[in-house]
Amino acid sequence: MISVDLPWPPSVNHYYRATVRNGRPCQIKTDPARSYRDQVWVACIMAGVNGRRLSGRLAVELKLCPPTRRSFDIDNRCKGVLDGLTYAKVWLDDAQVDQLTVTRGDKVPGGLAEVCIMELAESQTG
């Protein structure tokens, strides 16, 4: 099991911006999305979990503790966390996640995403 506390993630609503490359529309990550990815990398280094490269099927428990009492959609915060953990090489790819549990936590100054990652036994991947 791996546990790591990460900074408050950006909303997926602000994660990409539309642009045109080579005459074709595409989406690129915004500066806040890239910054968050780097913050996750540092947090994983500090927790000693970067580069683990888990290769099996995974279950992730995510507890989102917001920085304010302002309303937010918990599903809009998951992408940044999962992408950041992929970037930090905690696992090979977030497509390995078979179970994702997201809960709303209490307000925490600055906000926080508490993450717990467990490898699933083959019998649990059904």
PDB file of C-alpha atoms in Angstrom:
ATOM      1  CA  MET A   1       0.000   0.000   0.000  1.00  0.00           C
ATOM      2  CA  ILE A   2       1.191   3.501  -0.839  1.00  0.00           C
ATOM      3  CA  SER A   3      -0.058   6.625   0.907  1.00  0.00           C
ATOM      4  CA  VAL A   4       0.820  10.162  -0.097  1.00  0.00           C
ATOM      5  CA  ASP A   5      -0.608  13.602   0.611  1.00  0.00           C
ATOM      6  CA  LEU A   6      -0.759  15.825  -2.453  1.00  0.00           C
ATOM      7  CA  PRO A   7      -1.568  19.485  -2.973  1.00  0.00           C
ATOM      8  CA  TRP A   8      -5.097  20.570  -3.856  1.00  0.00           C
ATOM      9  CA  PRO A   9      -5.666  19.643  -7.531  1.00  0.00           C
ATOM     10  CA  PRO A  10      -6.948  21.969 -10.243  1.00  0.00           C
ATOM     11  CA  SER A  11     -10.418  21.383 -11.634  1.00  0.00           C
ATOM     12  CA  VAL A  12     -10.596  19.500 -14.916  1.00  0.00           C
ATOM     13  CA  ASN A  13     -12.583  22.534 -16.121  1.00  0.00           C
ATOM     14  CA  HIS A  14      -9.276  24.442 -16.111  1.00  0.00           C
ATOM     15  CA  TYR A  15      -6.995  21.562 -17.071  1.00  0.00           C
ATOM     16  CA  TYR A  16      -6.961  21.923 -20.861  1.00  0.00           C
ATOM     17  CA  ARG A  17      -7.284  24.736 -23.345  1.00  0.00           C
ATOM     18  CA  ALA A  18      -8.249  24.480 -26.969  1.00  0.00           C
ATOM     19  CA  THR A  19      -5.752  25.495 -29.629  1.00  0.00           C
ATOM     20  CA  VAL A  20      -4.849  24.736 -33.230  1.00  0.00           C
ATOM     21  CA  ARG A  21      -1.670  22.934 -34.284  1.00  0.00           C
ATOM     22  CA  ASN A  22      -0.773  22.264 -37.888  1.00  0.00           C
ATOM     23  CA  GLY A  23      -4.217  23.481 -38.864  1.00  0.00           C
ATOM     24  CA  ARG A  24      -5.955  20.960 -36.600  1.00  0.00           C
ATOM     25  CA  PRO A  25      -7.825  21.662 -33.378  1.00  0.00           C
ATOM     26  CA  CYS A  26      -6.347  20.075 -30.264  1.00  0.00           C
ATOM     27  CA  GLN A  27      -6.216  20.494 -26.516  1.00  0.00           C
ATOM     28  CA  ILE A  28      -3.103  21.211 -24.478  1.00  0.00           C
ATOM     29  CA  LYS A  29      -2.573  21.241 -20.732  1.00  0.00           C
ATOM     30  CA  THR A  30      -2.785  24.654 -19.110  1.00  0.00           C
ATOM     31  CA  ASP A  31      -0.019  26.176 -17.005  1.00  0.00           C
ATOM     32  CA  PRO A  32      -1.884  25.305 -13.755  1.00  0.00           C
ATOM     33  CA  ALA A  33      -2.190  21.675 -14.919  1.00  0.00           C
ATOM     34  CA  ARG A  34       1.531  21.435 -15.697  1.00  0.00           C
ATOM     35  CA  SER A  35       2.402  23.170 -12.432  1.00  0.00           C
ATOM     36  CA  TYR A  36       0.231  20.736 -10.474  1.00  0.00           C
ATOM     37  CA  ARG A  37       1.867  17.769 -12.208  1.00  0.00           C
ATOM     38  CA  ASP A  38       5.267  19.094 -11.072  1.00  0.00           C
ATOM     39  CA  GLN A  39       3.983  19.623  -7.511  1.00  0.00           C
ATOM     40  CA  VAL A  40       2.808  15.996  -7.414  1.00  0.00           C
ATOM     41  CA  TRP A  41       6.243  14.874  -8.599  1.00  0.00           C
ATOM     42  CA  VAL A  42       7.907  16.770  -5.733  1.00  0.00           C
ATOM     43  CA  ALA A  43       5.393  15.485  -3.156  1.00  0.00           C
ATOM     44  CA  CYS A  44       6.018  11.914  -4.334  1.00  0.00           C
ATOM     45  CA  ILE A  45       9.794  12.398  -4.092  1.00  0.00           C
ATOM     46  CA  MET A  46       9.388  13.754  -0.547  1.00  0.00           C
ATOM     47  CA  ALA A  47       7.189  10.765   0.368  1.00  0.00           C
ATOM     48  CA  GLY A  48       9.631   8.337  -1.266  1.00  0.00           C
ATOM     49  CA  VAL A  49       7.053   6.912  -3.668  1.00  0.00           C
ATOM     50  CA  ASN A  50       8.141   8.321  -7.044  1.00  0.00           C
ATOM     51  CA  GLY A  51       9.557   5.835  -9.509  1.00  0.00           C
ATOM     52  CA  ARG A  52       7.783   2.854  -7.915  1.00  0.00           C
ATOM     53  CA  ARG A  53       6.216   1.935 -11.274  1.00  0.00           C
ATOM     54  CA  LEU A  54       3.505  -0.321  -9.899  1.00  0.00           C
ATOM     55  CA  SER A  55       2.575  -2.658 -12.749  1.00  0.00           C
ATOM     56  CA  GLY A  56      -0.507  -4.535 -11.561  1.00  0.00           C
ATOM     57  CA  ARG A  57      -4.171  -3.625 -11.291  1.00  0.00           C
ATOM     58  CA  LEU A  58      -4.815  -0.934  -8.696  1.00  0.00           C
ATOM     59  CA  ALA A  59      -7.396   0.481  -6.325  1.00  0.00           C
ATOM     60  CA  VAL A  60      -7.124   4.161  -5.426  1.00  0.00           C
ATOM     61  CA  GLU A  61      -8.800   5.891  -2.509  1.00  0.00           C
ATOM     62  CA  LEU A  62      -8.814   9.663  -2.858  1.00  0.00           C
ATOM     63  CA  LYS A  63      -9.951  12.003  -0.102  1.00  0.00           C
ATOM     64  CA  LEU A  64     -10.332  15.601  -1.232  1.00  0.00           C
ATOM     65  CA  CYS A  65      -9.991  18.166   1.542  1.00  0.00           C
ATOM     66  CA  PRO A  66     -10.820  21.578   0.041  1.00  0.00           C
ATOM     67  CA  PRO A  67      -9.059  24.842   0.912  1.00  0.00           C
ATOM     68  CA  THR A  68     -12.381  26.662   1.438  1.00  0.00           C
ATOM     69  CA  ARG A  69     -16.011  25.870   2.124  1.00  0.00           C
ATOM     70  CA  ARG A  70     -16.838  26.742  -1.486  1.00  0.00           C
ATOM     71  CA  SER A  71     -18.772  24.055  -3.338  1.00  0.00           C
ATOM     72  CA  PHE A  72     -16.889  21.835  -5.813  1.00  0.00           C
ATOM     73  CA  ASP A  73     -17.531  18.709  -7.877  1.00  0.00           C
ATOM     74  CA  ILE A  74     -15.330  15.914  -6.568  1.00  0.00           C
ATOM     75  CA  ASP A  75     -15.149  14.213  -9.967  1.00  0.00           C
ATOM     76  CA  ASN A  76     -13.541  17.334 -11.487  1.00  0.00           C
ATOM     77  CA  ARG A  77     -10.490  16.980  -9.244  1.00  0.00           C
ATOM     78  CA  CYS A  78      -9.535  13.350  -9.964  1.00  0.00           C
ATOM     79  CA  LYS A  79      -7.844  13.773 -13.360  1.00  0.00           C
ATOM     80  CA  GLY A  80      -5.066  16.017 -12.081  1.00  0.00           C
ATOM     81  CA  VAL A  81      -4.262  13.627  -9.233  1.00  0.00           C
ATOM     82  CA  LEU A  82      -4.168  10.527 -11.429  1.00  0.00           C
ATOM     83  CA  ASP A  83      -2.177  12.244 -14.187  1.00  0.00           C
ATOM     84  CA  GLY A  84       0.264  13.611 -11.621  1.00  0.00           C
ATOM     85  CA  LEU A  85       0.856  10.154 -10.162  1.00  0.00           C
ATOM     86  CA  THR A  86       1.515   8.823 -13.661  1.00  0.00           C
ATOM     87  CA  TYR A  87       3.987  11.653 -14.278  1.00  0.00           C
ATOM     88  CA  ALA A  88       5.727  10.845 -10.966  1.00  0.00           C
ATOM     89  CA  LYS A  89       6.056   7.243 -12.162  1.00  0.00           C
ATOM     90  CA  VAL A  90       4.175   5.816  -9.196  1.00  0.00           C
ATOM     91  CA  TRP A  91       2.544   3.459 -11.708  1.00  0.00           C
ATOM     92  CA  LEU A  92       2.951   2.786 -15.413  1.00  0.00           C
ATOM     93  CA  ASP A  93      -0.367   4.369 -16.443  1.00  0.00           C
ATOM     94  CA  ASP A  94      -3.569   5.447 -14.727  1.00  0.00           C
ATOM     95  CA  ALA A  95      -5.415   2.936 -16.934  1.00  0.00           C
ATOM     96  CA  GLN A  96      -4.277   0.381 -14.324  1.00  0.00           C
ATOM     97  CA  VAL A  97      -6.798   1.818 -11.849  1.00  0.00           C
ATOM     98  CA  ASP A  98      -9.753  -0.584 -11.646  1.00  0.00           C
ATOM     99  CA  GLN A  99     -11.291   0.892  -8.500  1.00  0.00           C
ATOM    100  CA  LEU A 100     -11.463   4.582  -7.675  1.00  0.00           C
ATOM    101  CA  THR A 101     -13.119   5.768  -4.482  1.00  0.00           C
ATOM    102  CA  VAL A 102     -13.420   9.521  -4.008  1.00  0.00           C
ATOM    103  CA  THR A 103     -14.663  11.141  -0.814  1.00  0.00           C
ATOM    104  CA  ARG A 104     -15.080  14.726   0.300  1.00  0.00           C
ATOM    105  CA  GLY A 105     -13.035  15.604   3.356  1.00  0.00           C
ATOM    106  CA  ASP A 106     -13.119  18.534   5.741  1.00  0.00           C
ATOM    107  CA  LYS A 107     -11.713  21.944   4.867  1.00  0.00           C
ATOM    108  CA  VAL A 108      -7.922  22.122   5.251  1.00  0.00           C
ATOM    109  CA  PRO A 109      -5.851  25.316   4.893  1.00  0.00           C
ATOM    110  CA  GLY A 110      -4.426  25.284   1.364  1.00  0.00           C
ATOM    111  CA  GLY A 111      -6.396  22.163   0.448  1.00  0.00           C
ATOM    112  CA  LEU A 112      -5.164  18.588   0.302  1.00  0.00           C
ATOM    113  CA  ALA A 113      -5.646  15.372  -1.646  1.00  0.00           C
ATOM    114  CA  GLU A 114      -4.988  12.288   0.474  1.00  0.00           C
ATOM    115  CA  VAL A 115      -4.188   9.296  -1.737  1.00  0.00           C
ATOM    116  CA  CYS A 116      -3.989   5.623  -0.848  1.00  0.00           C
ATOM    117  CA  ILE A 117      -3.003   3.139  -3.581  1.00  0.00           C
ATOM    118  CA  MET A 118      -3.409  -0.617  -3.202  1.00  0.00           C
ATOM    119  CA  GLU A 119      -2.447  -3.376  -5.582  1.00  0.00           C
ATOM    120  CA  LEU A 120      -5.360  -5.679  -6.317  1.00  0.00           C
ATOM    121  CA  ALA A 121      -5.111  -9.449  -6.216  1.00  0.00           C
ATOM    122  CA  GLU A 122      -6.036 -11.098  -9.521  1.00  0.00           C
ATOM    123  CA  SER A 123      -9.272 -12.370  -7.964  1.00  0.00           C
ATOM    124  CA  GLN A 124     -10.322  -8.744  -7.324  1.00  0.00           C
ATOM    125  CA  THR A 125      -9.883  -7.556 -10.906  1.00  0.00           C
ATOM    126  CA  GLY A 126     -12.730  -9.714 -12.278  1.00  0.00           C
TER     127      GLY A 126
END
